[in-house]
Coordinates of C-alpha atoms and ligand atoms in Angstrom, one line a residue:
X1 CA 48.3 8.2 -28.9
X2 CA 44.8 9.2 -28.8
X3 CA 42.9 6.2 -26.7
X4 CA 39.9 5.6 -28.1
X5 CA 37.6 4.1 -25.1
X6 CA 37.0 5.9 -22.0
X7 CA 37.4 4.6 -18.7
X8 CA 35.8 6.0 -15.7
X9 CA 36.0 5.7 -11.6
X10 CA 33.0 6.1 -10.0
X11 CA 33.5 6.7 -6.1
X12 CA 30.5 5.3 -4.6
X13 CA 27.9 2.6 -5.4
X14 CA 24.5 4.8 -4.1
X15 CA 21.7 5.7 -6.3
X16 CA 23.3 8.4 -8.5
X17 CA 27.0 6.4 -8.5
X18 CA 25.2 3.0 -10.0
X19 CA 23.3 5.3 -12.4
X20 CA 26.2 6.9 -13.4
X21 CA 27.6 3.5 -14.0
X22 CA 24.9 2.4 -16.1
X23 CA 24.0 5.3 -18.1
X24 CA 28.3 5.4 -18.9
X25 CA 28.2 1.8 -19.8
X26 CA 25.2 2.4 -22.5
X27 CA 27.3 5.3 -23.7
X28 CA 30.1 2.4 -24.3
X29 CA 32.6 3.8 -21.7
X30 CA 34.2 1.6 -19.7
X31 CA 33.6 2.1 -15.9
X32 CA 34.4 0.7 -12.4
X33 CA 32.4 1.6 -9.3
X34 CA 34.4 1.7 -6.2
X35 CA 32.2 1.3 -2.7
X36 CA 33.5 1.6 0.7
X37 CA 30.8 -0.8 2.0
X38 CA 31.5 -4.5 2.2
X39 CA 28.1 -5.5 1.2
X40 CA 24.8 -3.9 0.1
X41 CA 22.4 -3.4 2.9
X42 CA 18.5 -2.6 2.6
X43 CA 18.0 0.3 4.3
X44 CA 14.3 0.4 5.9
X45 CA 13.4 3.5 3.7
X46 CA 10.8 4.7 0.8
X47 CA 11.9 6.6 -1.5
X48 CA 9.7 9.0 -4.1
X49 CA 11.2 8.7 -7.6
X50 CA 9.7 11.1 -9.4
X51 CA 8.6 11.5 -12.7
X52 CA 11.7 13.6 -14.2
X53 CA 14.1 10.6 -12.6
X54 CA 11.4 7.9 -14.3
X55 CA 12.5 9.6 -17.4
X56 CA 16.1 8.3 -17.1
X57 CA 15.0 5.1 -14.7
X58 CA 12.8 4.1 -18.2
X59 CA 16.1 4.5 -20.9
X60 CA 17.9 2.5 -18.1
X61 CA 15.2 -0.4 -18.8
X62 CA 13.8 -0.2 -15.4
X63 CA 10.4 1.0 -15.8
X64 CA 8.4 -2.4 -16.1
X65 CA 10.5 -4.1 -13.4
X66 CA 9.7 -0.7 -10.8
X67 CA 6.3 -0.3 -11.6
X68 CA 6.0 -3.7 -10.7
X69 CA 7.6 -3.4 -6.9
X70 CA 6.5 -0.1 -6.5
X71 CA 2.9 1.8 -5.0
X72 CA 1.7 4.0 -7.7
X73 CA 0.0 6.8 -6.0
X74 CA -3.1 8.9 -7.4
X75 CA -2.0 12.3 -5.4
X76 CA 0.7 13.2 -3.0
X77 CA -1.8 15.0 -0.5
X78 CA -1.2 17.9 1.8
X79 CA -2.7 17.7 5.3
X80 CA -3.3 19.9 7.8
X81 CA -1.9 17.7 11.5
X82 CA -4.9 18.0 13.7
X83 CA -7.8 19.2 11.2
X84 CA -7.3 16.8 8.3
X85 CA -8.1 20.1 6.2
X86 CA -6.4 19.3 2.5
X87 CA -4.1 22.2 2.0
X88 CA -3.5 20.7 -1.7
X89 CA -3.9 17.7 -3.6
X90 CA -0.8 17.7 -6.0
X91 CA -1.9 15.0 -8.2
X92 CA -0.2 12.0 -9.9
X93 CA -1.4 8.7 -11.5
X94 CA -2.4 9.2 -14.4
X95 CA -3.0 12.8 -15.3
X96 CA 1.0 13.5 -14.0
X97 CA 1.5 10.4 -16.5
X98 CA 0.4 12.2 -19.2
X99 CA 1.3 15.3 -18.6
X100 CA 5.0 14.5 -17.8
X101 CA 5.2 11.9 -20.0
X102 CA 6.6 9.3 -16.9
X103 CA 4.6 7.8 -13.8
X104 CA 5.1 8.9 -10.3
X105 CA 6.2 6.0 -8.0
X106 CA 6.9 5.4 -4.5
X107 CA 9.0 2.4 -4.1
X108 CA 11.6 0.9 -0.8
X109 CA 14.6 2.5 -1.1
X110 CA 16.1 -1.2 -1.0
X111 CA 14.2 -2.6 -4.3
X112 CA 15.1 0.9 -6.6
X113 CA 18.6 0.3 -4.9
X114 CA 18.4 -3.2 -6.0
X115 CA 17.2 -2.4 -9.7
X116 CA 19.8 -0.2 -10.5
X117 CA 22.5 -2.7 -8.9
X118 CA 21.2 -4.9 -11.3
X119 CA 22.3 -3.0 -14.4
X120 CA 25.6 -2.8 -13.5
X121 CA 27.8 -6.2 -14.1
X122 CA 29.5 -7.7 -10.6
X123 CA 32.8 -7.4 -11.8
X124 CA 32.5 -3.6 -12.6
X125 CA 31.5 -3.3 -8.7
X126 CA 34.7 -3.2 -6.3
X127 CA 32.8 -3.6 -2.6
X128 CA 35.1 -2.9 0.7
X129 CA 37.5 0.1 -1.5
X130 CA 37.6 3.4 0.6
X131 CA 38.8 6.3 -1.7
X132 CA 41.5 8.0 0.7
X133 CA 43.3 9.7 -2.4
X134 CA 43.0 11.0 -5.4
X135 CA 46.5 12.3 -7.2
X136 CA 46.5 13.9 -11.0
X137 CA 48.7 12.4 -13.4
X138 CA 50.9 13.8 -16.2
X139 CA 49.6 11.5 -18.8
X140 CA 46.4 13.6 -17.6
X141 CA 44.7 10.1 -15.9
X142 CA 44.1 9.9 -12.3
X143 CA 45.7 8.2 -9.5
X144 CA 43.1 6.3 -7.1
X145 CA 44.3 5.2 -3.3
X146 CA 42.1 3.6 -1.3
X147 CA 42.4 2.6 2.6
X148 CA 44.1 -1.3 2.2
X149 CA 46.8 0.4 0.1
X150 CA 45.3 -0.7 -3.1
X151 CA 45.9 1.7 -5.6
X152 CA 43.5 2.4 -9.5
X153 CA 44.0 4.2 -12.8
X154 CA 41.3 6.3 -14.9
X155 CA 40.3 8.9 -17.6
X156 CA 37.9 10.1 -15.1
X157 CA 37.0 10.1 -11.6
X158 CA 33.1 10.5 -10.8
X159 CA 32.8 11.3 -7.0
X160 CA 29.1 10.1 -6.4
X161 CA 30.1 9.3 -2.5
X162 CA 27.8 11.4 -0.6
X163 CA 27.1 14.6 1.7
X164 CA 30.6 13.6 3.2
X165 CA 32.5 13.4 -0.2
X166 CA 36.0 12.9 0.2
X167 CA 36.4 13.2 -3.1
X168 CA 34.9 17.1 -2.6
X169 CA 37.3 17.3 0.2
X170 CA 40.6 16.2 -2.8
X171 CA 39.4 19.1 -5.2
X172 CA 38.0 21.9 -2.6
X173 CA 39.2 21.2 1.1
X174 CA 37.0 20.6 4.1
X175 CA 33.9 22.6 4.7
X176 CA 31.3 22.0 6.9
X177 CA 27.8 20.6 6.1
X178 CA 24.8 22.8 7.1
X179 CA 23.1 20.7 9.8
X180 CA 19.4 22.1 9.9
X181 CA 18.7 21.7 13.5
X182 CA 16.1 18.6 12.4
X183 CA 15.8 15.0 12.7
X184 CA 13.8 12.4 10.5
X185 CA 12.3 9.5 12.2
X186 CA 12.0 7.0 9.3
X187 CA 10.6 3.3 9.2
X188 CA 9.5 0.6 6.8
X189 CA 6.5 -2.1 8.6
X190 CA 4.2 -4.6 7.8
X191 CA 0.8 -3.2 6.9
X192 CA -1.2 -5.7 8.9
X193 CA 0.6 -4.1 12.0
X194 CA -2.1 -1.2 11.1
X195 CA -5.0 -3.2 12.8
X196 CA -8.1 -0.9 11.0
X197 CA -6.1 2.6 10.7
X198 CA -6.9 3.9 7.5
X199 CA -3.9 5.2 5.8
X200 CA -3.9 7.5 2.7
X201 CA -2.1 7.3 -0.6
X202 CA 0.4 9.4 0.5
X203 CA 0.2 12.1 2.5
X204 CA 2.2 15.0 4.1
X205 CA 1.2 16.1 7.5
X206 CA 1.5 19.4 7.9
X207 CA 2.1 20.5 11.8
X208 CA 3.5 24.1 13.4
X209 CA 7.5 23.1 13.4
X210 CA 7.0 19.3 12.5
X211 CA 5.7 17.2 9.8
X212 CA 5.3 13.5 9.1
X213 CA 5.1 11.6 5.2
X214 CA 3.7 8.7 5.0
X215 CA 3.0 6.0 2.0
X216 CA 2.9 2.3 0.8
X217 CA 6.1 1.0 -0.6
X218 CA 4.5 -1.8 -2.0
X219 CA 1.6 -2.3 -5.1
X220 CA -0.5 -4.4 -3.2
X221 CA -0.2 -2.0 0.0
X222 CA 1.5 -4.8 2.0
X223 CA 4.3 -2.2 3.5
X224 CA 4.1 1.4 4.7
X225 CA 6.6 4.1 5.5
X226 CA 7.0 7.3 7.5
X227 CA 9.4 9.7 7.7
X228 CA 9.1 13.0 9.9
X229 CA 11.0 15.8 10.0
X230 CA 11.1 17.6 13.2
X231 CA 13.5 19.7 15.6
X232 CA 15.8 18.3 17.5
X233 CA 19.5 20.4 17.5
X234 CA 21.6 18.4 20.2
X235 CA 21.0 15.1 18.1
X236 CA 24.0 14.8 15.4
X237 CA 24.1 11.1 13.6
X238 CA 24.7 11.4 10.3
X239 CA 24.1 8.0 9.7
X240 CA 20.9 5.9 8.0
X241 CA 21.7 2.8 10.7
X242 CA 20.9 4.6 13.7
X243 CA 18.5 3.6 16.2
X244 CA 15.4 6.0 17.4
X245 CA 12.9 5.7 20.5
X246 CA 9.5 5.1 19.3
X247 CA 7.9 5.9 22.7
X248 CA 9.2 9.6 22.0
X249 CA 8.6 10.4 18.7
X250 CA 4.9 9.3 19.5
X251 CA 5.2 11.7 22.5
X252 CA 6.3 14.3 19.7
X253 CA 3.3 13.9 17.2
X254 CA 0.9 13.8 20.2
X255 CA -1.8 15.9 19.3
X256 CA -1.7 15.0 15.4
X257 CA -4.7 13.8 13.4
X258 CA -6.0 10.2 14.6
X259 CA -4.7 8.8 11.5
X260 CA -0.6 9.6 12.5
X261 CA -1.4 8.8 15.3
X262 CA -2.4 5.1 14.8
X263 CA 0.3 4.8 12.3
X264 CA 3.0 5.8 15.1
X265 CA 1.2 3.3 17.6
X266 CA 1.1 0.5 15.2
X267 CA 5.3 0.7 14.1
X268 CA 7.5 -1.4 16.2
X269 CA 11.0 0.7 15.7
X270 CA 12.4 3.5 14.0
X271 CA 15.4 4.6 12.7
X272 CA 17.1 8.8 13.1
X273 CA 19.2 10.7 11.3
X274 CA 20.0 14.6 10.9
X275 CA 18.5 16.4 8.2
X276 CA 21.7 18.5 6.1
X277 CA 22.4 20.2 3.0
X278 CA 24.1 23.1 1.8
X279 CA 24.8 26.4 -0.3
X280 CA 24.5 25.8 -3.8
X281 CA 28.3 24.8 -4.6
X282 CA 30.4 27.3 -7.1
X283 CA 32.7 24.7 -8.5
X284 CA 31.8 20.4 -8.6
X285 CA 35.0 19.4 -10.2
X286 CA 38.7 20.4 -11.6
X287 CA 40.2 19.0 -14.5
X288 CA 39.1 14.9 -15.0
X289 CA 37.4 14.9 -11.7
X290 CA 33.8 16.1 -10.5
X291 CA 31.2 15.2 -8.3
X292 CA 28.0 13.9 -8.6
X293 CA 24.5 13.7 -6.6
X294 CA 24.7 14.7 -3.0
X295 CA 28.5 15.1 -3.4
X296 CA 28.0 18.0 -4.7
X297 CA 24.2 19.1 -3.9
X298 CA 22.9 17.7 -0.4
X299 CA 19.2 19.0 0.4
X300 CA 17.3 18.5 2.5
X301 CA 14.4 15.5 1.7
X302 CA 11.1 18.3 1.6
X303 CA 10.5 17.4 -2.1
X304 CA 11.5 14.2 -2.0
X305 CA 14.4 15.1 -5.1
X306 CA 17.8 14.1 -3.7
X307 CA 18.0 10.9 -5.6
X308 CA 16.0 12.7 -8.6
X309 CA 18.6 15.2 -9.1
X310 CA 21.3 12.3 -8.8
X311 CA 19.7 10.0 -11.7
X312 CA 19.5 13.2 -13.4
X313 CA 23.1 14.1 -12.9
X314 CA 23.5 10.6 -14.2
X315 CA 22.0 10.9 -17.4
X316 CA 23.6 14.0 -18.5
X317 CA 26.9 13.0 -18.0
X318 CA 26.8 10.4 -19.5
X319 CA 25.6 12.6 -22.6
X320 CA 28.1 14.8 -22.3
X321 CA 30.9 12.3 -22.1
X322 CA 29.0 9.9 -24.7
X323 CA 31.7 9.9 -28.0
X324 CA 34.5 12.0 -26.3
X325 CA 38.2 11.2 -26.5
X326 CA 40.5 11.0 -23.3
X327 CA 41.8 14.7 -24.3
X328 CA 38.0 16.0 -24.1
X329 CA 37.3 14.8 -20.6
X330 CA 37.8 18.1 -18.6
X331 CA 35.8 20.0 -21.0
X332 CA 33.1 17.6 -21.6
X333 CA 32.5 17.7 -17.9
X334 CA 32.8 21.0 -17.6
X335 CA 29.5 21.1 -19.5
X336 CA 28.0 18.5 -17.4
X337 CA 28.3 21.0 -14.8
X338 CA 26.9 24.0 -16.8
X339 CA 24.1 21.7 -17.4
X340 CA 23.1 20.6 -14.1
X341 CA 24.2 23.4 -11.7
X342 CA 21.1 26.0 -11.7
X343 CA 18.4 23.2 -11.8
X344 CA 20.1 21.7 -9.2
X345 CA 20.7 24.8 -7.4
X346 CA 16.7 25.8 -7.3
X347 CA 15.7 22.5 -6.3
X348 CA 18.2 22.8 -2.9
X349 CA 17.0 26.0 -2.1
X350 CA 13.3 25.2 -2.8
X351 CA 13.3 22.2 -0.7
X352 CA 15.1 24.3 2.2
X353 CA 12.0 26.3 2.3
X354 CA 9.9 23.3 2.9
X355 CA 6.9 25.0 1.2
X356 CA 6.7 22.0 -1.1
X357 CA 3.1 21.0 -1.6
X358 CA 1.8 22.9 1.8
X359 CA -0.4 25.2 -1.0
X360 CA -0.8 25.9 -4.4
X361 CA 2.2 24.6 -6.2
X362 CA 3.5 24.7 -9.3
X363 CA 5.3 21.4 -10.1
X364 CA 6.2 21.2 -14.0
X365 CA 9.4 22.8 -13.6
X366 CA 10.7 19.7 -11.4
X367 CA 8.4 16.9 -13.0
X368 CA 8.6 17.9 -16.2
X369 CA 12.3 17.8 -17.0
X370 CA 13.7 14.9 -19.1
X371 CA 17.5 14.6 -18.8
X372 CA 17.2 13.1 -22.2
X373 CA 16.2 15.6 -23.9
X374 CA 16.8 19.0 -22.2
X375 CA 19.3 20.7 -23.9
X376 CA 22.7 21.0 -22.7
X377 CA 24.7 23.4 -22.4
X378 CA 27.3 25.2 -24.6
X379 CA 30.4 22.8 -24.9
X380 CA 32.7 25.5 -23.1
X381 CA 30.9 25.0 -20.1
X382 CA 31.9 27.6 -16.7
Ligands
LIG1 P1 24.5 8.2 -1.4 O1 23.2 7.5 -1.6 O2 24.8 8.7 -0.1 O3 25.7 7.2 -1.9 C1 27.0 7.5 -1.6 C2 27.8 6.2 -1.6 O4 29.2 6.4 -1.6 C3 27.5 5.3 -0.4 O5 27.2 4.0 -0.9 C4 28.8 5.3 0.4 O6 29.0 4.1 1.1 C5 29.8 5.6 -0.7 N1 31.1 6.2 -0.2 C6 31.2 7.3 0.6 N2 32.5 7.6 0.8 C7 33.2 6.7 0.1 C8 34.6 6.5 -0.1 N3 35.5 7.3 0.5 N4 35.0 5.5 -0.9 C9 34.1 4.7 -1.5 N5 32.8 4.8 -1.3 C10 32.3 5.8 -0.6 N6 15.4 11.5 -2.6 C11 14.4 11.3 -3.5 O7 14.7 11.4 -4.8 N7 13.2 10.9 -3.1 C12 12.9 10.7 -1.8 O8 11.8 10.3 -1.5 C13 13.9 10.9 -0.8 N8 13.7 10.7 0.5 C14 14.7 11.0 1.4 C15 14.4 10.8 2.8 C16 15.4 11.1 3.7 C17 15.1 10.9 5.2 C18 16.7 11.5 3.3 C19 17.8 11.8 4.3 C20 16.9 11.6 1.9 C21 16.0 11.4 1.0 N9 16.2 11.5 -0.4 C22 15.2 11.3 -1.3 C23 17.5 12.0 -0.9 C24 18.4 10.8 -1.3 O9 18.4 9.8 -0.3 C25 19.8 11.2 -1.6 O10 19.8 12.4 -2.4 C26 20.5 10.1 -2.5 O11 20.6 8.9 -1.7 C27 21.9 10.6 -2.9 O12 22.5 9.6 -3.7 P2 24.0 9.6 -3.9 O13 24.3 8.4 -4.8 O14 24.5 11.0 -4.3 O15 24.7 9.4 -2.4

């Protein structure tokens, strides 16, 4: 018997799994999330949504609601560390508005967290349910295990759980993440903490084998955020809860335009983690199973697209599976992942260079794409 309504497992309750959720849900699919966290935490981050993730943010009814908590910035500028030289004004407000057809934001990773959370009812949410298993069966639904023995049944399992995927790990094995040698320093603080320091709209800091990013999180200016990047190989934390020495990443942007340098002085903590990604993936998924978001593309943060390409990833799913029987599943995300796998695959190798912004760039290909709209691709998929 043919069943009419889908449902679908997401594995994973981040940015692109609670997309997923919502963009499936307005498709008219049924869908649980399942998160191995007990509790949402607000992680002491910004986060750039860009103008192509607006796109989808916007059809999610978000768009009044984030341009409300968010800082809407006039440029993303491109410094030179000690000089202050501008290296190159890529420029948003406005002009970006109306040539992308979507603001430019930068928000707290906790409140665009929070909006999407919101879209998504409780009860499709299961909190504390670490996936340990995955098992096809011959009705051509999949078998979910998680670590207290519960076990879960679906059309379709979505693995939207992260650079350490275990749901990549079911379909392709282990495979180890490529750790760049680089750590981010990150923190969220009060602006008043700033005592006088001026601080841009948002700006890049360009240095020799280090840089620092820096904007408000907040429309009235009321928080700021940095986040470095800068060499460190013995350090390995994967981890966004991790505690970092203020006293030496000061020591480590020593030298830097007066403006970091106030910043640094004037932030009472930081956080570290490792910078990873990896090789463009050949394969996301097998059968009713693929992955989604850094499960499947990890890069590293240079042009500030992770979460982009996630909500992206979202949005054309959720296309492809919109109006598709349980017998169409594997094929209909087989042409989810035709769709998505080149863009995606240009923007990790793009941000590995970490040119982004540091001279003339062009940025329509990234801004400029609506998931939408853009077309997708032929229903065989590859
Ligand atoms: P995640 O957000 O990692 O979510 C995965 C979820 O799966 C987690 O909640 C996890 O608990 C859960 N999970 C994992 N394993 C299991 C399991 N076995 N069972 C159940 N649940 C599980 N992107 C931007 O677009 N703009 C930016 O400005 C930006 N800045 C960044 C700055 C830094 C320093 C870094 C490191 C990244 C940045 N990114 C940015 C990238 C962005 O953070 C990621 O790309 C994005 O969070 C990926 O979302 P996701 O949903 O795929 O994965």
């Amino acid at each position: 018997m043919t069943r009419i309504r889908l449902d679908v497992a997401i594995i994973g309750a981040g940015m692109g799994g609670l997309t997923a959720a919502a963009s499936l849900r307005k498709a008219g699919i049924d869908v649980t999330v399942y998160e191995q966290a007990r509790q949402f935490t607000r992680l002491g981050a910004g986060i750039q949504i860009g103008c192509n993730a607006m796109h989808v943010l916007r059809a999610l009814g978000l768009e009044q609601r984030l341009r409300g908590e968010t800082f809407y910035p006039r440029s993303w500028n491109n410094r030179d560390w000690r000089t202050g030289e501008v290296l190159f004004d890529m420029i948003f407000g406005r002009p970006a508005e109306e040539r992308y057809g979507a603001p430019y934001l930068l928000a707290h990773r906790g409140d665009l967290h929070a909006a999407l959370a919101s879209l998504v009812p409780a009860d499709c949410i299961r909190l504390n349910h670490r996936l340990i298993g995955l098992e096809p069966l011959a009705t051509g639904r999949v078998r979910l295990v998680f670590a207290d023995g519960a076990t879960a049944e679906a059309d379709a399992v979505v693995g939207a759980d992260g650079v350490n995927s275990v749901v990549r790990r079911f379909l392709f094995g282990d495979s180890e993440l490529h750790f760049t040698g680089r750590i981010a320093y990150r923190t969220v603080f009060p602006a008043r903490l700033l005592q006088g320091v001026t601080l841009d709209e948002c700006v890049k800091w360009w240095g020799e084998d280090r840089h620092i990013v820096m904007y408000p999180v907040k429309p009235d200016r009321s928080e700021v955020y940095f986040v470095t990047s800068q060499p460190e190989p013995e350090f390995s934390a994967e981890s966004w809860s991790t505690e970092g020495d203020v006293a030496v990443l000061r020591a480590a942007f020593d030298g830097f335009h007066p403006q970091v340098r106030g910043v640094l002085a004037a932030c009472p903590a930081v956080h570290k983690r490792t910078l990873v990604d990896r090789d463009p993936l050949p394969r996301w998924g097998e059968g009713n199973v693929v992955l989604l978001g850094d499960a499947c593309h990890p890069m590293t943060p240079y042009m500030a697209q992770g979460a982009a390409m996630a909500i992206e990833d979202a949005a054309i799913l959720a296309r492809c599976l919109d109006g598709i029987a349980h017998e169409g599943v594997p094929q209909a995300l087989a042409r989810y992942v035709a769709t998505r796998q080149d863009r995606t695959a240009r923007v990790q190798r793009t941000s590995r260079e970490n040119r982004w912004g540091k001279g003339a760039t062009d940025p329509d290909w990234v801004y400029g794409y609506n998931a939408l709209t853009a077309p997708l691709a032929d229903a065989g998929g590859s």
